[in-house]
Coordinates of C-alpha atoms and ligand atoms in Angstrom, one line a residue:
X1 CA 96.5 101.4 123.5
X2 CA 93.4 99.3 124.1
X3 CA 94.0 95.5 124.3
X4 CA 92.8 93.8 121.1
X5 CA 90.5 90.7 121.3
X6 CA 90.6 87.3 119.7
X7 CA 87.4 86.3 117.9
X8 CA 86.5 82.6 118.0
X9 CA 85.9 81.2 114.6
X10 CA 84.3 78.0 113.4
X11 CA 87.3 76.1 112.2
X12 CA 85.2 73.9 110.0
X13 CA 84.6 76.9 107.8
X14 CA 88.1 78.2 107.8
X15 CA 90.7 75.8 106.5
X16 CA 91.0 76.2 102.8
X17 CA 94.2 76.1 100.8
X18 CA 93.3 76.2 97.1
X19 CA 92.0 78.9 94.8
X20 CA 89.3 78.0 92.3
X21 CA 89.1 80.1 89.1
X22 CA 86.0 81.5 87.5
X23 CA 87.4 83.7 84.7
X24 CA 84.8 83.2 82.0
X25 CA 81.5 84.7 83.3
X26 CA 78.6 84.9 80.9
X27 CA 78.1 88.6 81.8
X28 CA 79.8 91.3 83.7
X29 CA 78.2 94.4 85.1
X30 CA 79.9 97.8 85.1
X31 CA 78.4 101.1 86.5
X32 CA 78.6 104.1 84.2
X33 CA 77.1 107.6 84.1
X34 CA 78.0 108.0 80.4
X35 CA 74.7 108.3 78.6
X36 CA 76.4 107.7 75.2
X37 CA 76.6 103.9 75.6
X38 CA 73.9 102.0 73.8
X39 CA 72.9 98.3 73.4
X40 CA 75.3 96.3 71.1
X41 CA 78.2 98.7 71.6
X42 CA 81.4 96.7 71.7
X43 CA 83.5 96.7 74.8
X44 CA 87.1 95.6 74.8
X45 CA 88.8 93.8 77.6
X46 CA 90.9 96.3 79.6
X47 CA 88.8 99.2 78.4
X48 CA 88.5 101.9 81.0
X49 CA 84.9 102.8 81.7
X50 CA 85.1 105.7 84.1
X51 CA 86.4 104.2 87.4
X52 CA 86.3 100.6 86.2
X53 CA 88.1 98.4 83.7
X54 CA 86.2 95.8 81.7
X55 CA 87.5 92.4 82.5
X56 CA 86.1 90.7 79.4
X57 CA 85.3 91.6 75.8
X58 CA 81.8 91.5 74.3
X59 CA 78.7 93.6 73.5
X60 CA 76.4 95.6 75.7
X61 CA 73.3 93.5 76.2
X62 CA 71.4 96.0 78.3
X63 CA 71.7 99.3 80.2
X64 CA 69.7 99.5 83.4
X65 CA 70.0 101.9 86.3
X66 CA 73.3 103.2 84.8
X67 CA 74.8 99.7 84.8
X68 CA 76.1 98.1 81.6
X69 CA 75.5 94.4 81.2
X70 CA 78.2 93.2 79.0
X71 CA 77.9 89.7 77.3
X72 CA 81.1 87.8 77.1
X73 CA 82.1 86.8 73.6
X74 CA 85.0 84.8 75.1
X75 CA 87.4 86.4 72.5
X76 CA 89.4 88.3 75.0
X77 CA 89.8 91.2 72.5
X78 CA 91.9 93.6 74.5
X79 CA 93.1 97.2 74.2
X80 CA 96.2 96.7 76.4
X81 CA 99.7 96.3 75.1
X82 CA 101.3 94.5 78.1
X83 CA 104.6 96.4 78.0
X84 CA 106.7 95.8 81.1
X85 CA 107.4 99.0 83.1
X86 CA 110.4 100.0 85.1
X87 CA 110.2 102.3 88.0
X88 CA 113.2 104.0 89.6
X89 CA 111.7 106.5 92.0
X90 CA 108.5 107.6 93.7
X91 CA 107.5 109.8 90.8
X92 CA 107.7 106.8 88.4
X93 CA 105.6 104.8 90.8
X94 CA 102.9 107.5 91.0
X95 CA 102.8 107.8 87.2
X96 CA 102.4 104.0 87.0
X97 CA 99.5 104.0 89.5
X98 CA 97.9 106.8 87.5
X99 CA 98.3 105.0 84.2
X100 CA 96.8 101.8 85.6
X101 CA 94.0 103.7 87.4
X102 CA 95.1 102.6 90.9
X103 CA 94.0 106.0 92.2
X104 CA 93.3 105.2 95.8
X105 CA 96.7 103.6 96.1
X106 CA 98.2 106.7 94.5
X107 CA 96.5 108.9 97.0
X108 CA 97.8 106.7 99.9
X109 CA 101.4 107.1 98.7
X110 CA 101.5 110.6 97.1
X111 CA 101.6 112.8 100.2
X112 CA 103.4 110.6 102.6
X113 CA 107.0 110.8 103.5
X114 CA 107.8 107.1 103.6
X115 CA 110.5 105.7 105.7
X116 CA 109.2 102.2 106.5
X117 CA 107.2 99.7 104.5
X118 CA 104.9 96.9 105.6
X119 CA 103.1 94.6 103.3
X120 CA 100.3 93.0 105.3
X121 CA 98.7 89.6 104.6
X122 CA 96.4 90.0 107.5
X123 CA 92.7 89.6 106.8
X124 CA 90.6 91.7 109.2
X125 CA 87.3 89.8 108.9
X126 CA 87.3 86.4 110.5
X127 CA 86.1 84.4 107.5
X128 CA 88.1 86.3 104.9
X129 CA 91.2 84.6 103.5
X130 CA 91.9 87.0 100.6
X131 CA 95.1 88.5 101.8
X132 CA 96.3 85.2 103.2
X133 CA 95.7 83.4 99.9
X134 CA 97.4 86.1 97.8
X135 CA 100.5 85.7 99.9
X136 CA 100.3 81.9 99.9
X137 CA 99.9 81.7 96.1
X138 CA 101.8 84.7 94.8
X139 CA 104.6 85.0 97.3
X140 CA 107.3 85.1 94.7
X141 CA 105.7 88.0 92.8
X142 CA 104.9 89.8 96.1
X143 CA 108.6 89.5 97.3
X144 CA 109.9 90.7 93.9
X145 CA 107.6 93.8 93.9
X146 CA 108.3 94.6 97.5
X147 CA 112.0 94.5 96.6
X148 CA 111.3 97.0 93.8
X149 CA 109.3 99.2 96.1
X150 CA 112.1 99.2 98.7
X151 CA 114.5 100.5 96.0
X152 CA 111.9 103.0 94.8
X153 CA 111.5 104.5 98.3
X154 CA 115.2 104.0 99.2
X155 CA 114.3 102.0 102.2
X156 CA 116.7 99.4 103.6
X157 CA 114.3 96.9 105.0
X158 CA 110.7 95.8 104.3
X159 CA 108.3 93.8 106.4
X160 CA 105.8 91.1 105.3
X161 CA 103.4 90.8 108.2
X162 CA 101.1 87.8 108.6
X163 CA 99.2 86.1 111.3
X164 CA 101.2 83.5 113.3
X165 CA 98.5 81.0 112.4
X166 CA 99.0 81.4 108.6
X167 CA 101.0 78.3 108.2
X168 CA 100.9 77.9 104.4
X169 CA 102.0 81.4 103.7
X170 CA 104.7 81.3 106.4
X171 CA 106.2 78.2 104.8
X172 CA 106.1 79.6 101.3
X173 CA 107.5 83.0 102.1
X174 CA 110.3 81.6 104.2
X175 CA 111.4 79.5 101.2
X176 CA 112.3 82.7 99.2
X177 CA 113.5 85.0 102.0
X178 CA 117.1 84.0 101.3
X179 CA 116.8 85.6 97.8
X180 CA 115.7 88.9 99.4
X181 CA 117.7 89.5 102.6
X182 CA 116.2 93.0 102.9
X183 CA 112.7 91.5 103.4
X184 CA 111.8 90.3 106.9
X185 CA 108.8 88.2 107.9
X186 CA 106.9 89.4 111.0
X187 CA 104.3 87.2 112.7
X188 CA 101.6 89.0 114.5
X189 CA 99.0 87.5 116.9
X190 CA 95.6 86.4 115.6
X191 CA 93.8 89.4 117.1
X192 CA 90.9 91.3 115.6
X193 CA 91.9 94.7 114.1
X194 CA 95.6 94.0 114.3
X195 CA 95.8 94.9 110.6
X196 CA 94.7 98.5 111.2
X197 CA 97.6 100.9 110.8
X198 CA 97.6 102.2 114.4
X199 CA 97.7 98.7 115.9
X200 CA 100.1 97.2 113.4
X201 CA 102.6 100.0 113.6
X202 CA 102.4 99.9 117.4
X203 CA 102.9 96.1 117.5
X204 CA 105.8 96.2 115.1
X205 CA 107.3 99.3 116.7
X206 CA 107.1 101.4 113.5
X207 CA 106.4 105.1 113.2
X208 CA 102.7 105.6 112.3
X209 CA 103.3 108.8 110.3
X210 CA 105.9 107.6 107.9
X211 CA 105.1 103.9 107.6
X212 CA 103.4 102.8 104.4
X213 CA 101.2 99.7 104.9
X214 CA 100.1 98.0 101.7
X215 CA 97.8 95.1 101.5
X216 CA 98.6 92.0 99.4
X217 CA 96.0 93.1 96.9
X218 CA 97.8 96.5 96.6
X219 CA 101.1 94.8 95.9
X220 CA 99.4 92.4 93.4
X221 CA 97.9 95.4 91.6
X222 CA 101.4 97.0 91.4
X223 CA 102.9 93.7 90.2
X224 CA 100.3 93.6 87.4
X225 CA 100.9 97.2 86.5
X226 CA 104.7 96.6 86.3
X227 CA 103.9 93.8 83.9
X228 CA 101.8 96.2 81.9
X229 CA 98.5 94.6 83.0
X230 CA 95.3 95.8 84.7
X231 CA 94.0 93.8 87.6
X232 CA 90.9 92.1 86.2
X233 CA 90.3 89.5 88.8
X234 CA 89.6 89.5 92.5
X235 CA 89.7 86.8 95.2
X236 CA 86.6 86.1 97.3
X237 CA 86.0 83.7 100.2
X238 CA 82.6 82.1 100.2
X239 CA 81.9 80.5 103.5
X240 CA 79.2 79.8 106.1
X241 CA 77.4 77.1 107.9
X242 CA 74.8 76.6 105.2
X243 CA 77.2 75.5 102.5
X244 CA 78.4 72.0 101.5
X245 CA 81.9 73.4 101.7
X246 CA 83.6 76.8 101.8
X247 CA 85.5 78.0 98.8
X248 CA 88.0 80.6 97.7
X249 CA 87.4 81.8 94.2
X250 CA 89.3 84.1 91.8
X251 CA 86.6 85.8 89.8
X252 CA 86.5 88.4 87.0
X253 CA 85.7 91.8 88.5
X254 CA 82.1 92.7 87.6
X255 CA 80.8 89.1 87.7
X256 CA 77.4 88.7 89.3
X257 CA 77.7 86.7 92.6
X258 CA 74.6 84.7 91.5
X259 CA 76.6 83.2 88.6
X260 CA 79.4 82.2 90.9
X261 CA 77.0 80.6 93.4
X262 CA 75.2 78.7 90.7
X263 CA 78.4 77.3 89.4
X264 CA 80.3 76.5 92.5
X265 CA 78.3 76.5 95.7
X266 CA 76.0 73.8 97.2
X267 CA 73.6 75.5 99.5
X268 CA 72.1 73.1 102.2
X269 CA 68.9 74.7 103.5
X270 CA 66.6 77.1 101.7
X271 CA 66.3 79.6 104.6
X272 CA 69.5 81.5 104.9
X273 CA 71.1 84.9 105.6
X274 CA 73.7 86.3 103.2
X275 CA 76.4 88.7 104.5
X276 CA 78.7 90.6 102.2
X277 CA 82.2 91.3 103.6
X278 CA 81.8 89.3 106.8
X279 CA 79.8 89.0 109.9
X280 CA 81.4 91.8 111.9
X281 CA 81.9 94.6 109.4
X282 CA 79.8 93.5 106.5
X283 CA 76.2 94.0 105.6
X284 CA 73.2 91.7 104.9
X285 CA 71.7 91.4 101.5
X286 CA 68.5 89.6 100.5
X287 CA 69.7 87.8 97.3
X288 CA 72.8 87.0 95.2
X289 CA 72.3 89.9 92.8
X290 CA 75.6 91.4 94.0
X291 CA 78.1 92.7 91.5
X292 CA 81.6 91.5 92.6
X293 CA 84.0 94.5 92.8
X294 CA 87.5 94.7 94.2
X295 CA 86.1 95.8 97.5
X296 CA 84.2 92.6 98.1
X297 CA 86.3 90.0 99.8
X298 CA 83.9 87.7 101.7
X299 CA 80.5 86.2 101.3
X300 CA 79.0 84.4 104.3
X301 CA 75.9 82.2 103.8
X302 CA 74.6 81.1 107.1
X303 CA 71.5 79.1 108.1
X304 CA 68.8 81.7 109.0
X305 CA 68.5 82.4 112.7
X306 CA 65.9 84.5 114.3
X307 CA 67.6 87.1 116.4
X308 CA 65.5 88.5 119.3
X309 CA 66.4 91.9 120.6
X310 CA 66.0 92.6 124.3
X311 CA 66.2 95.7 126.4
X312 CA 69.6 96.9 127.3
X313 CA 70.6 95.3 130.6
X314 CA 73.3 97.9 131.3
X315 CA 76.1 95.2 131.3
X316 CA 78.6 97.7 129.9
X317 CA 80.2 95.1 127.7
X318 CA 79.9 97.3 124.6
X319 CA 81.7 100.2 126.2
X320 CA 84.4 97.9 127.5
X321 CA 85.1 96.2 124.2
X322 CA 85.0 99.3 121.9
X323 CA 88.5 99.9 120.7
X324 CA 87.8 103.6 120.3
X325 CA 86.4 104.0 123.9
X326 CA 83.1 105.2 122.6
X327 CA 80.2 105.1 125.1
X328 CA 78.3 102.9 122.8
X329 CA 75.3 102.3 125.0
X330 CA 74.8 106.0 125.5
X331 CA 75.0 106.7 121.7
X332 CA 72.5 103.9 121.1
X333 CA 70.0 105.1 123.6
X334 CA 70.3 108.6 122.4
X335 CA 70.3 107.5 118.8
X336 CA 73.5 109.3 118.0
X337 CA 76.3 108.3 115.7
X338 CA 79.9 108.8 116.4
X339 CA 82.5 110.1 113.9
X340 CA 85.1 108.1 115.8
X341 CA 83.5 104.7 115.1
X342 CA 85.4 102.5 112.7
X343 CA 82.5 100.1 112.2
X344 CA 84.4 97.1 113.6
X345 CA 81.2 95.5 114.8
X346 CA 82.6 94.3 118.2
X347 CA 79.8 96.0 120.1
X348 CA 77.2 94.0 118.1
X349 CA 79.3 90.9 118.6
X350 CA 79.4 91.3 122.4
X351 CA 75.9 92.7 123.2
X352 CA 73.8 90.0 125.0
X353 CA 70.6 91.9 124.1
X354 CA 71.5 91.6 120.4
X355 CA 71.0 95.3 119.8
X356 CA 72.1 96.8 116.5
X357 CA 74.6 99.1 118.1
X358 CA 77.0 99.5 115.1
X359 CA 74.1 100.3 112.8
X360 CA 73.3 103.3 115.1
X361 CA 76.8 104.4 116.1
X362 CA 78.6 103.9 112.8
X363 CA 75.9 104.1 110.2
X364 CA 73.6 106.6 111.8
X365 CA 70.6 104.3 111.1
X366 CA 68.4 106.5 113.1
X367 CA 68.3 110.3 113.5
X368 CA 71.8 111.6 112.7
X369 CA 73.4 113.9 115.2
X370 CA 77.1 114.5 115.6
X371 CA 78.8 113.1 118.7
Ligands
SF4_1 S1 81.5 99.4 115.7 FE1 82.1 101.4 116.5 S2 81.0 101.6 118.4 FE2 81.0 99.5 117.9 S3 82.8 98.7 118.9 FE3 83.5 99.2 116.9 S4 84.2 101.3 117.0 FE4 83.1 100.9 118.9
SF4_2 S1 76.3 95.4 125.5 FE1 74.2 95.6 125.0 S2 73.1 95.2 126.9 FE2 75.2 95.6 127.5 S3 75.3 97.8 128.0 FE3 75.8 97.6 125.8 S4 73.9 97.9 124.7 FE4 73.4 97.4 126.9

């Protein structure tokens, strides 16, 4: 197993301990391919629109490019009945996940013979604090749901894994472990990619094939479903060296990032770069017209820097650092992508010539040929 690396972070941007709420956006935006929707149709909170749940109630203001713009009427008119659910076995859990439209979670669980369970509070991207903040703030719910899942899968012991630097969540979770003797806390080193199944199972000495690893967001989604609720909000970290201060914000899913920025964020200089989902694995966008979905966990707003690309100097650093042992330099020169690449961004991070290696090897930004 390749040795993982520690990424240095700017600690001034990192230490945050409070979640701000922004649960009353003026509009939310939901994609749909349903042509029957028209302007002024009424949308209820908790209404399922194909893959998405409406997080507010209100009327459709416009439909552009198959995206509904829904204007909040702040009435919270809801179609949900909030009846608590009980689950006794895996089948009940799968039905619950189906009912609450947690389909990727259902897929993850459905065909796996589960003997071990890890709930991970490890954020992969350096400036994301989503998983950490969920554990720090909802530790009681997380432990209770983990306890239910252990019974559901008939597993004797469950692990909550968090970085050994996550002081706030460690303190909180330790305070309730006495109530749940079957839950153990495992502290892992602050190394990049340690949250990936293969590395985490190896570090915790768990079988890869039969260990289910859930994120804190997964467990929060199940907690909500057990309470008869959809997950309508998501936590994002907004950070970067061009901000007055970094913030963690709980927002309604479907909110436009622009509205969040206007309300909460003080931007210092006018020239900046915006990255969605972090500097290593994320992508750059040109403006704040980004719809916040559950998949978005981090926004980084940094002062603009001109990056000059040089010729490859054959230093070999990209090959040495790649956790998948890909010959990154060769792929880049030959403009080939690799199916093995996990898009971790370490090659870009290390390259002294500032070459867009990941963009070629993972994303196939040039001519695509299988490796
Ligand atoms: S982005 Fe892909 S090629 Fe680059 S280091 Fe990560 S796995 Fe290797
Ligand atoms: S890290 Fe950059 S400069 Fe070094 S071998 Fe790889 S591509 Fe070339």
